[in-house]
Coordinates of C-alpha atoms and ligand atoms in Angstrom, one line a residue:
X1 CA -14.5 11.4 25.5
X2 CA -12.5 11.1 22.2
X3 CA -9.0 9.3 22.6
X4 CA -6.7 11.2 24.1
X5 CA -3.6 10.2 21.7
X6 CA -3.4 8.2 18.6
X7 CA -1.9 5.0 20.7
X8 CA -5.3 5.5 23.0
X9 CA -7.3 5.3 19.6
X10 CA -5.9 1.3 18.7
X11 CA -9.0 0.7 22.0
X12 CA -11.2 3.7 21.9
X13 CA -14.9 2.3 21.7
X14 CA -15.5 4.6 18.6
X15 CA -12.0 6.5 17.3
X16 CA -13.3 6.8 13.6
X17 CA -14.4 10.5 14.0
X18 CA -11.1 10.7 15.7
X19 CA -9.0 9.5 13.1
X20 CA -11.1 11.4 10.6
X21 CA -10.3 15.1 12.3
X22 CA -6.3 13.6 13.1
X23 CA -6.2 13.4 9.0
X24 CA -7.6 16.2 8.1
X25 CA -6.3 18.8 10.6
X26 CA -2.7 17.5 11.8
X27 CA -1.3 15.4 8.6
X28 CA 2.0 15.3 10.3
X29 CA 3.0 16.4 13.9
X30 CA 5.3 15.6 16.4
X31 CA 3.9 13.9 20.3
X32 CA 6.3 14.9 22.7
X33 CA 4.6 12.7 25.2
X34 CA 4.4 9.9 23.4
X35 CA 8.3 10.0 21.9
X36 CA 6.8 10.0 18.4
X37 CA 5.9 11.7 15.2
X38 CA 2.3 11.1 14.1
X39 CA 1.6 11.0 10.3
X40 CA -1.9 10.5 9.1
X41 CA -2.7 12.2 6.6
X42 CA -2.5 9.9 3.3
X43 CA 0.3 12.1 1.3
X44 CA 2.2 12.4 4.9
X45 CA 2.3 8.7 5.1
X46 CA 3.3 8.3 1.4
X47 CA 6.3 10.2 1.8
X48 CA 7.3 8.7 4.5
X49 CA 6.8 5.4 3.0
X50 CA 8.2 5.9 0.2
X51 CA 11.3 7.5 2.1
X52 CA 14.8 5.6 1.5
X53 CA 15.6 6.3 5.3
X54 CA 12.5 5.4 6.5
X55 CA 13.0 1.8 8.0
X56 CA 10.9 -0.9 9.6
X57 CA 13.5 -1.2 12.9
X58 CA 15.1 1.0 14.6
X59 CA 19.3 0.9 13.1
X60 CA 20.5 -0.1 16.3
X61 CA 17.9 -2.7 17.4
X62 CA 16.9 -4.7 14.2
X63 CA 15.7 -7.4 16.4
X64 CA 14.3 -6.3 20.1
X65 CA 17.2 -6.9 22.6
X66 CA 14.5 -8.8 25.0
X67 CA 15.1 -12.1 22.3
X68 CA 19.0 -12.1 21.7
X69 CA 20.1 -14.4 21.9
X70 CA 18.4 -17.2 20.1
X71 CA 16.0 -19.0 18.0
X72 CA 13.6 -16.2 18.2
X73 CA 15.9 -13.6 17.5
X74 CA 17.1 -15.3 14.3
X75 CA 13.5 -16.0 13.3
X76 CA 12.9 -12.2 13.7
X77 CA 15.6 -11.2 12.3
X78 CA 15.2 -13.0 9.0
X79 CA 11.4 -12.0 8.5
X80 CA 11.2 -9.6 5.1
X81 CA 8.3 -7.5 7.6
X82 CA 11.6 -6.6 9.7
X83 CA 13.8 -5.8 7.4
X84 CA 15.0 -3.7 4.8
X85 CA 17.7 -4.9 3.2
X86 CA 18.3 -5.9 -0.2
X87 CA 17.1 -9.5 0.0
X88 CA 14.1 -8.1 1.3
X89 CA 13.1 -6.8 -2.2
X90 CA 14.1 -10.2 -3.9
X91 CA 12.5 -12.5 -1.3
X92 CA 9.4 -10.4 -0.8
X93 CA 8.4 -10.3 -4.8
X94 CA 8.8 -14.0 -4.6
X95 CA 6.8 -14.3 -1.5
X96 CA 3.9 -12.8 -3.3
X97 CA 4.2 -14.2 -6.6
X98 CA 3.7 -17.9 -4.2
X99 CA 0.7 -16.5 -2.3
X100 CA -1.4 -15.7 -5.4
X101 CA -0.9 -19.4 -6.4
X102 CA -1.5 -21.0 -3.5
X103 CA -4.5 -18.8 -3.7
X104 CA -5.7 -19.7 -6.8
X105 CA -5.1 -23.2 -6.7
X106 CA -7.0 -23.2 -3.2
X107 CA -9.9 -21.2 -5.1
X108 CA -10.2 -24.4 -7.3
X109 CA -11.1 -26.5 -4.7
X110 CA -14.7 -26.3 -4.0
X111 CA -15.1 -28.3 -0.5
X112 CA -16.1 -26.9 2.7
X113 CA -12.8 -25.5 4.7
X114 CA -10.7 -28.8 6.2
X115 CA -8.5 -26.0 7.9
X116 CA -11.0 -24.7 10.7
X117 CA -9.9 -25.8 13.9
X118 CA -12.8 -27.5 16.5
X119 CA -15.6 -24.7 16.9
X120 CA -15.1 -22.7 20.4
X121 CA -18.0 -23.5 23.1
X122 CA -17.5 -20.6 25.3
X123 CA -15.7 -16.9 25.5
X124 CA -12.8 -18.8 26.3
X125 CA -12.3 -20.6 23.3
X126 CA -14.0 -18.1 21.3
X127 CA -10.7 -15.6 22.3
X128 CA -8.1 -18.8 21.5
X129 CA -10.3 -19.3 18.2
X130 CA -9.8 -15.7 16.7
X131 CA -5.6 -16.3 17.0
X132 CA -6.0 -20.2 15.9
X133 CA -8.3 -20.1 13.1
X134 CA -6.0 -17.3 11.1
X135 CA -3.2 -19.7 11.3
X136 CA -4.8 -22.8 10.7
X137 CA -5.9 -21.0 7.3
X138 CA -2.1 -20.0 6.8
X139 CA -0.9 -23.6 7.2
X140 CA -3.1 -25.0 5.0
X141 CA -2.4 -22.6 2.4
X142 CA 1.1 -23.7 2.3
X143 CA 0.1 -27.1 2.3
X144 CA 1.5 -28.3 5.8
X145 CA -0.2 -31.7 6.9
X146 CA -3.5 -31.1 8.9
X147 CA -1.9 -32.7 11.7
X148 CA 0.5 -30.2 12.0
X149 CA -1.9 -27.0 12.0
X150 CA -3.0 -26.8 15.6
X151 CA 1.3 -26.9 16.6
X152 CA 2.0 -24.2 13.9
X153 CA -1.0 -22.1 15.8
X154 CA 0.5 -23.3 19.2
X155 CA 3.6 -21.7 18.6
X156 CA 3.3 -18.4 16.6
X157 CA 0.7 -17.6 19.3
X158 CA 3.7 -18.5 21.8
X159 CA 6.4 -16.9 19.6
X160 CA 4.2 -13.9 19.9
X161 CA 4.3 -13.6 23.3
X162 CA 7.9 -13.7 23.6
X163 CA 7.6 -10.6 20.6
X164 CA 5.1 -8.4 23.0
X165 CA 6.9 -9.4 26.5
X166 CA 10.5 -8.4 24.5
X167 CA 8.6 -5.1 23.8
X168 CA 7.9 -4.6 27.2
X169 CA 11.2 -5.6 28.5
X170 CA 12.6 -2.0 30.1
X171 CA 9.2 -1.8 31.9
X172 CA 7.8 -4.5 34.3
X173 CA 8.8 -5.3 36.9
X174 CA 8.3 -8.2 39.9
X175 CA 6.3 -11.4 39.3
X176 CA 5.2 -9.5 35.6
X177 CA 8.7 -9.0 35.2
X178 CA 9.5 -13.4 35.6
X179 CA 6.0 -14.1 33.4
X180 CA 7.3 -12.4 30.6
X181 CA 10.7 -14.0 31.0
X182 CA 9.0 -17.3 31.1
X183 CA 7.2 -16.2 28.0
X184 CA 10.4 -15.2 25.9
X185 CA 11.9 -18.9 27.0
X186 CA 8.6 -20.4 25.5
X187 CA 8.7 -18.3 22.3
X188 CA 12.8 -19.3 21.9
X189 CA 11.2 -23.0 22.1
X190 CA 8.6 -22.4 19.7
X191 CA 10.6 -20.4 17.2
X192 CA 13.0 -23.1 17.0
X193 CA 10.4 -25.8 16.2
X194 CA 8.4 -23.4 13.7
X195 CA 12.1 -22.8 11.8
X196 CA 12.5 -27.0 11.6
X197 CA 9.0 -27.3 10.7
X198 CA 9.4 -25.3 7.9
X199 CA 12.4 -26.3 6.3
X200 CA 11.4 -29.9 6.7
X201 CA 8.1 -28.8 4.7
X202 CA 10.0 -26.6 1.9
X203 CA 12.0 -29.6 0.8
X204 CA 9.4 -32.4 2.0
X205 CA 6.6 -34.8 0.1
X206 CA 3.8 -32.4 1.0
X207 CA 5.8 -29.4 -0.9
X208 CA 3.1 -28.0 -3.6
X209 CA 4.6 -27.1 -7.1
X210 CA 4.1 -23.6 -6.2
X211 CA 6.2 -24.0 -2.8
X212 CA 9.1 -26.1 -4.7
X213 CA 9.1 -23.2 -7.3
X214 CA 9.6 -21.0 -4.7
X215 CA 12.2 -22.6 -3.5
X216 CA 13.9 -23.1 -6.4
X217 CA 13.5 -19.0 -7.4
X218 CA 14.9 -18.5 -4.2
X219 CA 18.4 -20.3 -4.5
X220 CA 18.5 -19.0 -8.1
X221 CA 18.5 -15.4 -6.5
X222 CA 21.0 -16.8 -3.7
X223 CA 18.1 -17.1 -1.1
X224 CA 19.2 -19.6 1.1
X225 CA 16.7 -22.6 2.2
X226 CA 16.9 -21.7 6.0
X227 CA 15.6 -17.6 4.8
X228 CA 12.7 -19.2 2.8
X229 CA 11.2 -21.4 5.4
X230 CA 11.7 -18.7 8.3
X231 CA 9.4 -16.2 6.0
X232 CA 7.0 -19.1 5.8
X233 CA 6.8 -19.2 9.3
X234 CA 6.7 -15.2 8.5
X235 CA 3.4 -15.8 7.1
X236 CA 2.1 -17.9 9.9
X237 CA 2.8 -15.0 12.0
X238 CA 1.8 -12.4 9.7
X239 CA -1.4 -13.6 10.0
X240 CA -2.2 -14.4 13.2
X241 CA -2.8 -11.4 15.3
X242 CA -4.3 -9.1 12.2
X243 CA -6.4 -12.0 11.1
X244 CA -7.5 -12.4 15.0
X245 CA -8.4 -8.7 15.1
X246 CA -10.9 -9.3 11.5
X247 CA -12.5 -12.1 12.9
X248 CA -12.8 -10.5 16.4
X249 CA -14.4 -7.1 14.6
X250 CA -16.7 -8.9 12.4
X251 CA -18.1 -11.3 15.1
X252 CA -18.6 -8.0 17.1
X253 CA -20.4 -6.8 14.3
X254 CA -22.5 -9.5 13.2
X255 CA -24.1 -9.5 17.0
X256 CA -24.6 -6.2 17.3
X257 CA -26.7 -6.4 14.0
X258 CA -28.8 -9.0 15.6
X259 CA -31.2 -11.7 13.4
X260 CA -29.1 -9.9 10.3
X261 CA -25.9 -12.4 10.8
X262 CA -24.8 -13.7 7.5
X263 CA -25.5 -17.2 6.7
X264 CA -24.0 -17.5 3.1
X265 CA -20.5 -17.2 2.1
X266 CA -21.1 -13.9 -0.1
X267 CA -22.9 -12.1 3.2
X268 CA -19.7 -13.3 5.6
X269 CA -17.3 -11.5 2.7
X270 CA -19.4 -8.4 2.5
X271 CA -19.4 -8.7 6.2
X272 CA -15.5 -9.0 6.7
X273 CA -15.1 -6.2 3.7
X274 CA -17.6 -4.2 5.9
X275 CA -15.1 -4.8 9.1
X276 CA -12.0 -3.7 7.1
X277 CA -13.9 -0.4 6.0
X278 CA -15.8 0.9 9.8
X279 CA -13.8 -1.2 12.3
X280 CA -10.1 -2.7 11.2
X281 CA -7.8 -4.6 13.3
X282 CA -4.8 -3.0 12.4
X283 CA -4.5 0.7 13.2
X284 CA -0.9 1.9 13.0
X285 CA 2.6 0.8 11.9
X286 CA 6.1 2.3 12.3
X287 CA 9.3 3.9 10.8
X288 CA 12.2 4.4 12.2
X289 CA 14.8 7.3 10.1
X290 CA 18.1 6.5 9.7
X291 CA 19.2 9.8 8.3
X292 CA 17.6 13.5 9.1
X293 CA 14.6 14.0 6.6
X294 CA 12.5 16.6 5.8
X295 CA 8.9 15.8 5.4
X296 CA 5.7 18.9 4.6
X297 CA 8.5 21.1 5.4
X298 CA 9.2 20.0 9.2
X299 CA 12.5 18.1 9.9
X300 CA 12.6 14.5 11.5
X301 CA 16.0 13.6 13.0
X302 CA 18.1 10.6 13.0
X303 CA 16.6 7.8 15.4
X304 CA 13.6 9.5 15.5
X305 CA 10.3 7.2 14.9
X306 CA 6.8 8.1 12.9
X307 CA 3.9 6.6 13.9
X308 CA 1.7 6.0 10.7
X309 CA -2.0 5.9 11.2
X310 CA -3.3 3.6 9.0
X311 CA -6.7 3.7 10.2
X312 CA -6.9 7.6 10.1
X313 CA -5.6 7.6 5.9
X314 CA -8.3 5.1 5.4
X315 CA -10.8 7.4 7.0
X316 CA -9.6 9.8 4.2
X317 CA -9.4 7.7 1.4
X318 CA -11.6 4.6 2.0
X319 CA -11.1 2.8 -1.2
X320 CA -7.7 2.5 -1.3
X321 CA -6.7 0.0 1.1
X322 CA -4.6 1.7 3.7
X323 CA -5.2 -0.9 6.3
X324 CA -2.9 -3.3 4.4
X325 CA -0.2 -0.7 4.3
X326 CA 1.4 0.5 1.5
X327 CA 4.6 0.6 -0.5
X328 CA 7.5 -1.5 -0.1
X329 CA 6.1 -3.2 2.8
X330 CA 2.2 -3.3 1.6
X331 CA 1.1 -6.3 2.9
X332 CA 0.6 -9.5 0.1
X333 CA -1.9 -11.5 2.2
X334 CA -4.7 -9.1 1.9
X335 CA -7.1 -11.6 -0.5
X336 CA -6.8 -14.7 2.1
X337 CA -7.0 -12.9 4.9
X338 CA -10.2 -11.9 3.7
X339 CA -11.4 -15.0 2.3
X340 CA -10.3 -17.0 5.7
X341 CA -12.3 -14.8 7.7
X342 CA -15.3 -15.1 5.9
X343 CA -14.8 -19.1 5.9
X344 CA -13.5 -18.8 10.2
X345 CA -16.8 -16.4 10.5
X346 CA -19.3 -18.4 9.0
X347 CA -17.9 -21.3 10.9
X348 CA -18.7 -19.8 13.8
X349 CA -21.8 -18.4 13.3
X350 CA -22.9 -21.8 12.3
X351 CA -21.9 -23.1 15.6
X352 CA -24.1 -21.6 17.1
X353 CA -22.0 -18.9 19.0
X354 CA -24.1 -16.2 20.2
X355 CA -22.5 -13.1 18.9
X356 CA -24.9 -11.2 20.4
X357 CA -23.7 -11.9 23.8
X358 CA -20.6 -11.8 23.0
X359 CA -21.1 -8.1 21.3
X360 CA -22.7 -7.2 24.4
X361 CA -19.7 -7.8 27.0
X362 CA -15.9 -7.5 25.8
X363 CA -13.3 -5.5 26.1
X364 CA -9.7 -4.4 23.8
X365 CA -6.6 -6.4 24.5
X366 CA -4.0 -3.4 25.5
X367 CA -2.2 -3.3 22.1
X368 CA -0.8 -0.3 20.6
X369 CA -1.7 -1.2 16.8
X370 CA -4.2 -4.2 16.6
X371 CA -7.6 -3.9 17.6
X372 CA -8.2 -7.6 19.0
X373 CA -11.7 -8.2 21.1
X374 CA -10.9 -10.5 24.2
X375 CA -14.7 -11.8 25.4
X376 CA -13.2 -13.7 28.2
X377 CA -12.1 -11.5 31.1
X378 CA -12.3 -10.6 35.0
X379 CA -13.7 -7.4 35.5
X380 CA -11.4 -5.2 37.3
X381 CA -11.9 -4.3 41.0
X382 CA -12.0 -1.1 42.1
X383 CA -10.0 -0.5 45.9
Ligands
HEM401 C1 -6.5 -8.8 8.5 C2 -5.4 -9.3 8.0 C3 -4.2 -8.5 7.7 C4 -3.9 -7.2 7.8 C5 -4.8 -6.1 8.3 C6 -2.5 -7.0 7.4 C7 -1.8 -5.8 7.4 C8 -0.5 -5.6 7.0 C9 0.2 -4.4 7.0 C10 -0.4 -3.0 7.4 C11 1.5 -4.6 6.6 C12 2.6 -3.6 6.4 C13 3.3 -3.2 7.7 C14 4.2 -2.1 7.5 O1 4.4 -1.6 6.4 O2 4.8 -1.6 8.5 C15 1.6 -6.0 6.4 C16 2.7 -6.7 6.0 C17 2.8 -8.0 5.7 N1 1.7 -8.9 5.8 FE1 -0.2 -8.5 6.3 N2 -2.0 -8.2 7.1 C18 -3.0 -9.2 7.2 C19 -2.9 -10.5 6.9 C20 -1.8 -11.1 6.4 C21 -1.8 -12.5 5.9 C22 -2.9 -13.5 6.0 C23 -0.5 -12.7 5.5 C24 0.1 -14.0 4.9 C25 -0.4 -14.5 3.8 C26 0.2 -11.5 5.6 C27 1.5 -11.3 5.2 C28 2.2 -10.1 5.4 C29 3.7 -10.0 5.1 C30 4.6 -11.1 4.7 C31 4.0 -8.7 5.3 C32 5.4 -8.0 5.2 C33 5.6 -7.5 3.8 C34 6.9 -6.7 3.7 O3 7.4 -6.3 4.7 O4 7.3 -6.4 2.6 N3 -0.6 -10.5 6.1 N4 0.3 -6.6 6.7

């Protein structure tokens, strides 16, 4: 049976044809069911992108109610990913410009990655792997003390809780209801401690030239201190849950392919590039208008929100990159996540981790845009 709705793709077993006939056939088309407008066609998605009132939150909810007040809210509120103000611009260019170095200099350095966390034994820590190893990567990157890597992981995983449970706020209920309110307290916990962390890095002893530089580019464009280091965290965040979905996707791969796992660092990159062309983790994002537009001819109101297929425009136009988005928001960690993966992948495989077995039993954590593999998990019963 193919998905039944663009949402139902994100855990479809095989949604590709899907995506490919969504594309081609509806570029841009309104779900009543579902509350949204689907665009996924690539020039559909381009305008809409590219579209002034076209914004990343909704106008009256730039931070989900579920975490106001608090640390978490402030955290969220200050990411450039959520926003689109003018600082975003300023802050984001400079975001970038720190990443390539950081990349580059880390290219220089020709040891083994110190940033893997402990190899996982069993589906268990396999699943608590693919959300660790992302942010380990991240935290080294910006040059955070290896003793501090496993806490940074701790806590975006818990500040991303508290983002999904304040998503589902309006409908749980009963004893899911209290664990998601235990899970926003956590995450208010954790974003506080990420937002210290950082800004004790930014202007610590550890502080790379590249991170001091951005720093300093940042109060010369009026960015202050507290802005920088929450976007730090940003990238922490940034690349947990897509980077869990590559690694996920690839170790999927790699055992269904059998005695063909890669064993070099050149076969895990053409491995992970393989992942991010048949099987990405990321498979939609959203805008939210803030004016009436019209769009191929058909009018989207005010308030109104577009669900943008990634996944099916990259079925359309495989070279260009779609699942790293596009346009003002394109993502700028697209060459290490790519890199970390291959490193987390090989790491691993190396281990000894059968991904075989774990190919042959998992299932798709219920998420409406990341494609994330969970290994370790109760069957349901049936009454
Ligand atoms: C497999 C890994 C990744 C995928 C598939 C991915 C995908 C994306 C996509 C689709 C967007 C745009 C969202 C939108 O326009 O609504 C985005 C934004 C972003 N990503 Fe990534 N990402 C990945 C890893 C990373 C990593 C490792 C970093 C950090 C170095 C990162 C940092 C960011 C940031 C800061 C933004 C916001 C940019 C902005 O709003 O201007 N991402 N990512």
């Amino acid at each position: 049976m193919p998905p039944a709705h663009p949402l139902d793709a994100v855990t479809h077993p095989d949604p590709y044809p899907y995506y490919a006939a969504l594309a081609r056939d509806r570029p841009l088309y309104r779900d009543g069911a579902l509350d949204l407008w689907v665009a996924a066609h690539p020039d559909s998605i381009t305008a809409i992108l590219r579209h002034p009132a076209a914004r990343v939150r909704p106008l009256a909810e730039p931070v989900p109610r579920g975490l106001c007040p608090g640390p978490a809210a402030d955290l969220f509120g200050r990411f450039v990913r959520m926003n689109d103000s003018a600082a975003h611009a300023r802050l984001k260019a400079l975001l970038a410009a720190f990443i390539q170095q950081q990349q580059r200099q880390g290219e220089d350095v020709h040891a083994p990655p110190a940033w893997l966390p402990a190899a996982p034994r069993d589906a268990a820590g396999i699943d608590r792997y693919l959300y660790a190893a992302p942010v380990h990567a991240q935290a080294a990157l910006l040059g955070l003390a290896p003793s501090l890597h496993a806490d940074c992981a701790h806590d975006i995983v818990m500040f991303l809780g508290a983002v999904h449970a304040s998503a589902r706020a309006n409908t749980n209920a009963g004893a899911r209801a209290e664990a998601d309110a235990a899970r926003i307290v956590a995450g208010q916990a954790a974003a506080a401690r990420l937002q210290a962390r950082l800004e004790a890095h930014l202007s610590g002893p550890l502080a790379s030239p590249a991170l001091r530089k951005l720093g300093a580019d940042a109060a010369h464009a009026g960015i202050a201190p507290g802005m920088v280091a929450a976007n730090l965290a940003g990238l922490l965040f940034q690349s947990c849950e897509a980077g869990a979905g590559l690694l996920g996707n690839a170790l999927v791969m790699a055992g269904r392919r059998g005695p063909q796992a890669p064993a070099t660092r050149r076969h895990a990159l053409a491995l992970i590039d393989e992942v991010l062309r048949r099987d990405p983790p990321l498979h939609n994002t959203r805008r939210f208008m803030a004016e009436p537009v019209e769009i191929d001819g058909q009018r989207i109101e005010a308030g109104q929100a577009v669900l943008l297929v990634l996944a099916a425009a990259a079925m359309a136009e495989p070279d260009a990159g779609w699942i790293f988005g596009a346009q003002r928001h394109a993502c700028p960690g697209a060459v290490p996540a790519r890199s970390h993966a291959a490193d987390a992948l090989l790491h691993v495989l190396g281990a000894g981790v059968d991904a075989a077995a774990l190919a042959a039993r998992f299932r798709y954590r219920p998420l409406p845009n990341a494609r994330i593999p969970q290994f370790d998990f109760q069957e349901e019963t049936r009454p």
